[in-house]
Amino acid sequence: MYNTRYHLADLSNYSFLVTGGAGFIGSNLVEYLLKYGARKVRVLDNLSTGHRRNLEPFMSHPAFEFIEGDIRSLQTCEQAMQGIDLVSHQAALGSVPRSIQDPITSNDVNVSGFLNILVAARNSEVKRVVYAASSSTYGDSTELPKVEDRIGKPLSPYAITKYVNELYADVFSRIYGLELIGLRYFNVFGQRQDPNGAYAAVIPKFVNQLIRHESPVINGDGNYSRDFTYIENVVQMNLKAMFTEDSRAVNQVYNVAFGENTSLNELVQYLKEYLAEHDPAIAGVDVIHGPNRVGDIPHSLADITRARTLLGYEPLFSIRDGLKETLKWYTQESATVSV
Ligand code: NAD
């Protein structure tokens, strides 16, 4: 993994804090940063939805440090930022249904925790914070493709929290002169994404079910579509955002996607086709269609012009390429551990 180098800087000159580094996206960033020689990579994570096993490959690396702690504590955030140059803020409670079930905790972590990160960054020597925003900020806007400056009304508590992050970032950059860049991720998938639990994302959940010959349940008729984005594209974008020296590119939000949409029906077809190469019986597993889910929008597709123009982002992995890489990982995992 990560054979393409996306940064121009010498990482041995930089210390990084990755919040949420025990999670899916964070642990992939950690892997990249350590592989390319970062001076220090510190993770702050409370292991609420992330896993220690995601960090195990890095634990003995001399440049790696782990703080088990909560971003809801300002003191913890301040301690974690000591001696850090660049912050990659990934920690949050993801999932629209989780936020509908428990809006208070999602707000505490995603809004109050985010504010702690900004205040701690302001009180430290940190040069820049690149943070995880979300495509959910487009809310009820039906316009396609989604362009950063045109958003609708949020459709869930989660979407509100992610939009509030952008509002706080904008204000902090103006008032305190902080360098902040928000990345609106569109349905990211790849290695180490958790397939388990009530709030699992659709790709790992379906992969897990198909491997067990269980029928995946598609909410609705399967014609809803998403701009599924492979993790390697997301890592590239994070690196570009952390190291851009173009002042126009800073204090912006960006769509992070491949720029193509795939329906749920097509997705299941690809998964069955690729997984059947390992286990032919998977080709015969049926799909079940359930009701549409509250808060879901029919289609999502990103315009990635801003990221291309200002950051030189060039996604290298289409959904099909990304799925092939991802399935290698899940099929190896399922052979060794219970996924
Ligand atoms: P994840 O759940 O795998 O990772 C999130 C990590 O944050 C976990 O390791 C969790 O333990 C940690 N965390 C949660 N609450 C914390 C707290 N209070 N203090 C410290 N650590 C805490 O999720 P992910 O898919 O890797 O998402 C990373 C970020 O990207 C999140 O901010 C999420 O909202 C955002 N995002 C993800 C997607 C996607 O498709 N995966 C899409 C849009 C936005």
mmCIF file of C-alpha atoms in Angstrom, residues 110-111 114-115 118 131-134 137 148-149 151-152 154 159-176 178 180-184 251-253:
data_model
loop_
_atom_site.group_PDB
_atom_site.id
_atom_site.type_symbol
_atom_site.label_atom_id
_atom_site.label_comp_id
_atom_site.label_asym_id
_atom_site.label_seq_id
_atom_site.Cartn_x
_atom_site.Cartn_y
_atom_site.Cartn_z
ATOM 1 C CA ASN A 110 -17.907 16.553 16.733
ATOM 2 C CA VAL A 111 -18.540 20.157 17.759
ATOM 3 C CA PHE A 114 -13.531 20.190 17.297
ATOM 4 C CA LEU A 115 -13.566 23.508 19.145
ATOM 5 C CA LEU A 118 -8.964 24.691 17.316
ATOM 6 C CA TYR A 131 -9.719 18.473 9.312
ATOM 7 C CA ALA A 132 -12.292 15.935 8.163
ATOM 8 C CA ALA A 133 -15.432 17.671 6.936
ATOM 9 C CA SER A 134 -18.206 15.796 5.134
ATOM 10 C CA THR A 137 -22.955 19.312 4.390
ATOM 11 C CA GLU A 148 -18.214 23.625 -2.591
ATOM 12 C CA ASP A 149 -19.937 27.019 -2.401
ATOM 13 C CA ILE A 151 -24.928 23.761 -0.101
ATOM 14 C CA GLY A 152 -28.450 22.942 1.048
ATOM 15 C CA PRO A 154 -28.526 19.769 6.700
ATOM 16 C CA ALA A 159 -24.490 16.960 9.003
ATOM 17 C CA ILE A 160 -25.045 19.924 11.319
ATOM 18 C CA THR A 161 -21.952 19.036 13.365
ATOM 19 C CA LYS A 162 -19.772 18.826 10.260
ATOM 20 C CA TYR A 163 -21.090 22.098 8.880
ATOM 21 C CA VAL A 164 -20.503 23.804 12.236
ATOM 22 C CA ASN A 165 -16.864 22.628 11.992
ATOM 23 C CA GLU A 166 -16.528 24.578 8.754
ATOM 24 C CA LEU A 167 -18.130 27.681 10.299
ATOM 25 C CA TYR A 168 -15.787 27.560 13.311
ATOM 26 C CA ALA A 169 -12.772 26.993 11.081
ATOM 27 C CA ASP A 170 -13.654 30.019 8.979
ATOM 28 C CA VAL A 171 -14.059 32.231 12.040
ATOM 29 C CA PHE A 172 -10.848 30.963 13.691
ATOM 30 C CA SER A 173 -8.853 31.612 10.536
ATOM 31 C CA ARG A 174 -10.146 35.176 10.379
ATOM 32 C CA ILE A 175 -9.878 36.041 14.089
ATOM 33 C CA TYR A 176 -6.762 34.159 15.157
ATOM 34 C CA LEU A 178 -4.936 29.943 12.046
ATOM 35 C CA LEU A 180 -7.215 25.534 8.442
ATOM 36 C CA ILE A 181 -8.297 23.329 5.566
ATOM 37 C CA GLY A 182 -11.507 21.270 5.536
ATOM 38 C CA LEU A 183 -11.871 18.123 3.477
ATOM 39 C CA ARG A 184 -15.425 17.107 2.592
ATOM 40 C CA ASN A 251 -8.585 28.371 4.673
ATOM 41 C CA GLN A 252 -10.767 26.622 2.140
ATOM 42 C CA VAL A 253 -12.968 23.553 2.091
#
